[in-house]
Amino acid sequence: MHSPDWTSLPPDLLAKISEEFPIPHRARIRATCKAWHSAMEPVISPSPWLLLPGENFEQHNSTFLCLPDNYCFTYPRLPQLSGVRCVGSHAGWFVIVGRKRKVSLLNPLTGNQICLPSHVARWNVDRVNHQAFKPNCIGKMVFSANPTVHSYVVVAIYRFTDWELTYTKSGEDRWNLLETALTENDGSYKDIMHHDGKFYCITRKGEVIAFDLSGVSPIVTIIARSSALVSVIPAGTYCIHLACSNTGELFLVWKLAIDYVLPYDVNKSEDVIVLRLQYSEDQPCWGVVKDLGNMSLLVGNSNSISISTEDLRGMRGNCIYLTEFFPEISVQ
């Protein structure tokens, strides 16, 4: 008795059947064969997804929460996630550091992995010798969108004498110090994000700098000096993050260094200050934002993003979603 030829099912029937399955199963059904791939529409799920590892990351399945749909689903545990520390995420990829200080980008759904250099370059023997990355010295890593083995740029906030920037690119075998003499920086970076081909950083003093690393040498642009924050931030100890809207508007999220719950309502919380970069007489300045409308900001150790919540039942508008504790910054 011959097995039925499931590939000969009518395309409209295949599409109807696939709609009854959760998103992860639909993706796998579509990848079964060419006929099924052609019969079904691409599986598109709104971002962001949050990975909820549970109590024992090494023994249990990985649980994902799709925030826009307010829907959870599970995937089998990936061996690559055993015994690692996640130090960043962006566009469906994680940055992970393993037990042997192996640094890589990992797609948790496909299992694809891009290995990164494990050693820091010897740029100044007096400051740091040629050494391996230490996971507990990595503050955060972000990378260019849609990375591949042959095309990526990664920037890390790494602690040497202070929190400094290092970067690596596809085709390189080491991490290089990212320095600039154009800023008033005191040698400590607090956050970093990637948007539209550039890496945006903020220093301890509140200075915002953009790095374009697409060419042979870094191109540095001063976005805002620390003096632009003096009149809008009260004294206190704050955690700080950069975020950017889809239209390119730059935001700063300041939060008092106390415990928190998710999410923060911009109108009601007195512990969070949201600023938007504006221009007055061609000079950049920060203005306090009281209402984000239908937009919310998701910030933390991942690459910070803005989300339009107008058609998303699982998310609230005018909110700040915090996914990790922030490094602290003090304002006197």
Coordinates of C-alpha atoms in Angstrom, one line a residue:
M1 CA 0.0 0.0 0.0
H2 CA 1.5 3.3 -1.1
S3 CA 1.7 6.3 1.2
P4 CA -0.5 9.3 0.1
D5 CA 1.1 12.1 -1.8
W6 CA 0.5 15.0 0.5
T7 CA 2.2 17.4 -1.9
S8 CA -0.7 17.0 -4.4
L9 CA -3.3 18.5 -2.0
P10 CA -5.0 21.6 -3.6
P11 CA -3.1 24.8 -2.6
D12 CA -6.3 26.5 -1.2
L13 CA -6.9 23.5 1.1
L14 CA -3.2 23.5 2.2
A15 CA -3.5 27.2 3.1
K16 CA -6.7 26.6 5.0
I17 CA -5.2 23.8 7.0
S18 CA -2.1 25.8 7.9
E19 CA -4.1 28.6 9.3
E20 CA -5.3 26.3 12.1
F21 CA -1.7 25.9 13.4
P22 CA 0.3 28.2 15.6
I23 CA 2.9 30.4 14.0
P24 CA 5.9 28.1 14.6
H25 CA 4.1 25.1 13.2
R26 CA 3.0 27.1 10.1
A27 CA 6.6 28.0 9.4
R28 CA 7.7 24.4 9.6
I29 CA 4.8 23.2 7.4
R30 CA 5.7 25.8 4.7
A31 CA 9.3 24.5 4.8
T32 CA 8.3 20.9 4.1
C33 CA 8.6 20.9 0.3
K34 CA 8.4 23.2 -2.7
A35 CA 4.7 22.5 -3.3
W36 CA 3.7 23.4 0.3
H37 CA 6.0 26.4 0.2
S38 CA 4.3 27.8 -2.9
A39 CA 0.8 27.1 -1.6
M40 CA 1.2 29.1 1.7
E41 CA 1.7 32.7 2.3
P42 CA 4.9 33.7 4.2
V43 CA 4.5 33.5 7.9
I44 CA 4.7 37.0 9.3
S45 CA 4.4 37.6 13.0
P46 CA 4.6 41.1 14.5
S47 CA 7.6 41.8 16.7
P48 CA 8.8 41.9 19.3
W49 CA 9.1 38.4 20.7
L50 CA 10.5 37.9 24.2
L51 CA 12.4 34.7 25.1
L52 CA 11.3 33.4 28.5
P53 CA 14.0 30.7 29.4
G54 CA 12.4 29.5 32.6
E55 CA 14.2 28.2 35.7
N56 CA 16.5 25.7 33.9
F57 CA 17.6 26.9 30.5
E58 CA 19.5 23.7 29.8
Q59 CA 16.7 21.2 30.3
H60 CA 13.4 22.8 29.2
N61 CA 12.0 24.0 25.9
S62 CA 12.4 27.7 25.0
T63 CA 9.2 29.7 25.5
F64 CA 8.6 32.8 23.3
L65 CA 6.1 35.5 24.1
C66 CA 4.8 37.4 21.1
L67 CA 3.9 40.7 22.8
P68 CA 1.7 42.2 20.0
D69 CA -0.5 39.1 19.9
N70 CA -0.1 38.3 23.6
Y71 CA 0.5 34.7 22.6
C72 CA 3.1 32.2 23.9
F73 CA 4.6 29.2 22.1
T74 CA 7.5 26.8 22.7
Y75 CA 10.4 25.6 20.7
P76 CA 12.7 22.6 21.5
R77 CA 15.7 23.7 23.5
L78 CA 18.7 24.6 21.3
P79 CA 22.0 23.1 22.5
Q80 CA 23.7 26.4 21.7
L81 CA 21.8 28.1 24.5
S82 CA 23.2 25.8 27.2
G83 CA 25.6 27.5 29.6
V84 CA 25.7 30.8 27.8
R85 CA 25.1 34.5 28.7
C86 CA 23.0 36.6 26.4
V87 CA 24.4 40.1 26.1
G88 CA 22.2 41.6 23.4
S89 CA 19.6 40.9 20.7
H90 CA 18.3 42.5 17.5
A91 CA 16.2 41.5 14.5
G92 CA 15.6 37.9 15.7
W93 CA 19.3 37.2 16.7
F94 CA 21.0 36.9 20.1
V95 CA 24.6 37.7 21.0
I96 CA 25.7 34.9 23.3
V97 CA 29.0 34.3 25.2
G98 CA 29.8 30.7 26.0
R99 CA 31.8 29.0 28.8
K100 CA 35.0 29.1 26.8
R101 CA 34.5 32.8 26.0
K102 CA 33.2 32.1 22.5
V103 CA 31.2 35.0 21.2
S104 CA 28.6 34.5 18.5
L105 CA 25.3 35.6 17.0
L106 CA 22.6 33.0 17.2
N107 CA 19.1 32.8 15.6
P108 CA 17.1 30.9 18.2
L109 CA 14.5 29.7 15.7
T110 CA 16.7 28.4 12.9
G111 CA 19.8 27.5 14.9
N112 CA 22.0 29.5 12.5
Q113 CA 25.1 30.8 14.2
I114 CA 27.8 33.4 13.3
C115 CA 31.0 33.1 15.2
L116 CA 32.7 36.3 16.3
P117 CA 36.3 36.9 17.3
S118 CA 37.0 36.0 20.9
H119 CA 40.0 38.2 21.5
V120 CA 40.5 41.9 21.9
A121 CA 43.1 43.6 19.7
R122 CA 46.4 44.7 21.2
W123 CA 46.0 48.4 20.6
N124 CA 48.0 49.6 23.6
V125 CA 50.0 47.3 25.6
D126 CA 50.0 49.7 28.6
R127 CA 46.2 49.6 28.8
V128 CA 45.3 46.1 28.0
N129 CA 47.2 43.1 26.8
H130 CA 45.9 40.7 24.1
Q131 CA 43.2 38.9 26.0
A132 CA 40.0 36.9 25.6
F133 CA 36.6 38.4 26.2
K134 CA 35.3 38.0 29.7
P135 CA 31.5 37.6 29.8
N136 CA 31.2 39.6 33.1
C137 CA 33.0 42.5 31.5
I138 CA 30.5 42.9 28.6
G139 CA 27.9 45.6 29.3
K140 CA 26.0 45.2 26.0
M141 CA 26.5 44.3 22.4
V142 CA 24.5 45.5 19.4
F143 CA 24.9 44.6 15.7
S144 CA 23.8 45.7 12.2
A145 CA 20.4 44.4 11.0
N146 CA 20.0 41.1 9.1
P147 CA 23.5 39.8 9.9
T148 CA 25.1 37.1 7.7
V149 CA 28.4 35.4 7.9
H150 CA 29.7 37.7 5.2
S151 CA 28.1 40.9 6.3
Y152 CA 27.8 42.2 9.8
V153 CA 29.1 44.8 12.2
V154 CA 29.1 44.4 16.0
V155 CA 29.8 46.9 18.7
A156 CA 30.3 46.1 22.4
I157 CA 30.5 48.2 25.6
Y158 CA 33.4 46.5 27.3
R159 CA 35.0 47.2 30.6
F160 CA 38.8 47.7 30.6
T161 CA 39.8 50.6 32.8
D162 CA 36.3 51.9 32.2
W163 CA 33.3 51.1 30.0
E164 CA 34.7 51.6 26.5
L165 CA 33.6 50.6 22.9
T166 CA 35.1 47.9 20.8
Y167 CA 33.9 46.7 17.4
T168 CA 34.4 44.0 14.9
K169 CA 33.2 43.4 11.3
S170 CA 32.8 40.5 8.9
G171 CA 36.2 39.3 7.7
E172 CA 38.1 40.5 10.8
D173 CA 39.6 38.2 13.4
R174 CA 39.7 40.6 16.4
W175 CA 37.9 43.4 18.2
N176 CA 39.2 46.9 17.9
L177 CA 38.9 49.9 20.2
L178 CA 36.5 52.6 19.0
E179 CA 37.9 55.9 20.0
T180 CA 37.3 59.5 19.1
A181 CA 39.0 62.7 20.0
L182 CA 36.0 64.9 19.0
T183 CA 34.0 64.4 22.2
E184 CA 34.2 65.5 25.8
N185 CA 33.8 61.8 26.8
D186 CA 35.4 60.8 30.1
G187 CA 35.9 57.2 28.9
S188 CA 32.7 55.6 30.0
Y189 CA 29.7 54.6 27.8
K190 CA 26.3 53.8 29.2
D191 CA 24.2 52.6 26.3
I192 CA 24.4 51.8 22.6
M193 CA 21.8 51.1 19.9
H194 CA 21.8 50.5 16.1
H195 CA 19.5 52.4 13.7
D196 CA 19.5 52.9 10.0
G197 CA 23.1 51.8 9.5
K198 CA 24.7 53.8 12.4
F199 CA 25.5 53.0 16.0
Y200 CA 24.4 55.6 18.6
C201 CA 26.1 55.8 22.0
I202 CA 25.6 57.8 25.1
T203 CA 28.4 58.6 27.6
R204 CA 28.3 59.0 31.3
K205 CA 28.0 62.8 30.9
G206 CA 25.0 62.4 28.6
E207 CA 26.8 63.1 25.3
V208 CA 25.3 61.3 22.3
I209 CA 27.6 60.2 19.5
A210 CA 26.9 58.4 16.2
F211 CA 29.4 56.0 14.6
D212 CA 29.2 55.0 10.9
L213 CA 31.3 51.8 10.6
S214 CA 30.3 50.8 7.0
G215 CA 33.6 52.1 5.5
V216 CA 37.3 51.4 6.1
S217 CA 37.5 53.9 8.9
P218 CA 34.9 55.0 11.4
I219 CA 33.0 58.2 10.8
V220 CA 32.1 60.0 14.0
T221 CA 29.2 62.5 14.4
I222 CA 28.3 64.5 17.6
I223 CA 24.5 64.3 17.9
A224 CA 24.1 66.2 21.2
R225 CA 26.4 67.6 23.8
S226 CA 25.9 66.9 27.5
S227 CA 25.0 70.6 28.1
A228 CA 21.7 69.9 26.3
L229 CA 20.6 67.8 29.3
V230 CA 21.4 70.3 32.1
S231 CA 18.0 72.1 32.1
V232 CA 15.7 69.0 31.8
I233 CA 17.1 66.4 34.2
P234 CA 16.8 66.9 38.0
A235 CA 19.5 65.7 40.4
G236 CA 19.5 62.0 41.3
T237 CA 20.9 58.7 40.2
Y238 CA 19.4 57.4 37.0
C239 CA 19.5 54.5 34.6
I240 CA 19.5 55.6 31.0
H241 CA 18.8 54.2 27.5
L242 CA 18.7 55.4 24.0
A243 CA 15.8 54.6 21.6
C244 CA 14.8 55.6 18.1
S245 CA 11.4 55.7 16.4
N246 CA 10.8 54.4 12.9
T247 CA 11.0 57.9 11.5
G248 CA 14.4 58.5 13.0
E249 CA 13.4 60.5 16.1
L250 CA 15.9 60.0 18.9
F251 CA 14.7 59.4 22.5
L252 CA 16.3 59.1 25.9
V253 CA 14.7 57.1 28.7
W254 CA 15.8 58.1 32.2
K255 CA 14.7 56.1 35.2
L256 CA 15.4 56.5 38.8
A257 CA 17.6 53.7 40.0
I258 CA 14.9 51.8 42.0
D259 CA 13.0 48.5 41.4
Y260 CA 10.4 48.6 38.7
V261 CA 7.5 46.7 37.2
L262 CA 6.5 46.5 33.5
P263 CA 5.2 48.5 31.8
Y264 CA 5.7 52.2 32.7
D265 CA 2.9 54.5 31.7
V266 CA 4.5 57.7 30.5
N267 CA 1.7 59.9 31.9
K268 CA 1.5 58.3 35.4
S269 CA 5.0 57.4 36.4
E270 CA 7.1 59.9 38.2
D271 CA 10.2 57.6 38.2
V272 CA 10.7 57.8 34.4
I273 CA 11.6 60.8 32.2
V274 CA 11.3 60.4 28.4
L275 CA 13.1 63.0 26.3
R276 CA 13.0 63.6 22.5
L277 CA 15.8 65.3 20.6
Q278 CA 14.7 68.6 19.1
Y279 CA 16.3 71.5 17.4
S280 CA 16.1 75.1 18.5
E281 CA 17.8 77.6 16.4
D282 CA 19.7 74.7 14.7
Q283 CA 21.0 73.6 18.1
P284 CA 20.1 70.2 19.4
C285 CA 18.2 70.1 22.7
W286 CA 16.1 67.6 24.7
G287 CA 12.4 68.2 25.3
V288 CA 10.4 66.3 27.9
V289 CA 7.8 63.9 26.3
K290 CA 4.5 63.7 28.2
D291 CA 2.6 61.6 25.7
L292 CA 3.8 59.0 23.2
G293 CA 0.4 58.5 21.7
N294 CA 0.0 55.0 20.2
M295 CA 3.7 54.5 20.3
S296 CA 5.6 52.6 23.0
L297 CA 9.3 52.1 23.6
L298 CA 10.9 48.7 24.4
V299 CA 14.3 49.3 26.0
G300 CA 16.8 47.1 27.8
N301 CA 19.8 44.9 27.0
S302 CA 18.3 44.3 23.5
N303 CA 18.5 46.9 20.7
S304 CA 15.9 49.4 21.8
I305 CA 13.0 49.9 19.5
S306 CA 9.8 51.8 19.1
I307 CA 6.5 50.1 18.4
S308 CA 3.2 51.4 17.1
T309 CA 0.5 49.8 19.3
E310 CA -2.5 51.0 17.4
D311 CA -3.5 47.5 16.1
L312 CA -1.7 45.4 18.7
R313 CA -4.1 44.0 21.3
G314 CA -1.2 42.7 23.5
M315 CA 0.5 46.0 24.1
R316 CA -0.4 49.3 25.6
G317 CA 0.3 52.6 24.0
N318 CA 2.2 55.5 25.6
C319 CA 4.3 53.1 27.7
I320 CA 7.9 52.2 28.3
Y321 CA 8.6 48.5 28.4
L322 CA 11.8 47.7 30.4
T323 CA 13.4 44.3 29.8
E324 CA 16.6 44.6 31.9
F325 CA 18.1 46.6 34.7
F326 CA 20.0 49.6 33.4
P327 CA 23.5 50.8 34.2
E328 CA 23.3 53.8 36.5
I329 CA 24.1 57.4 35.7
S330 CA 24.2 60.3 38.2
V331 CA 23.0 63.9 37.7
Q332 CA 24.3 66.5 40.1

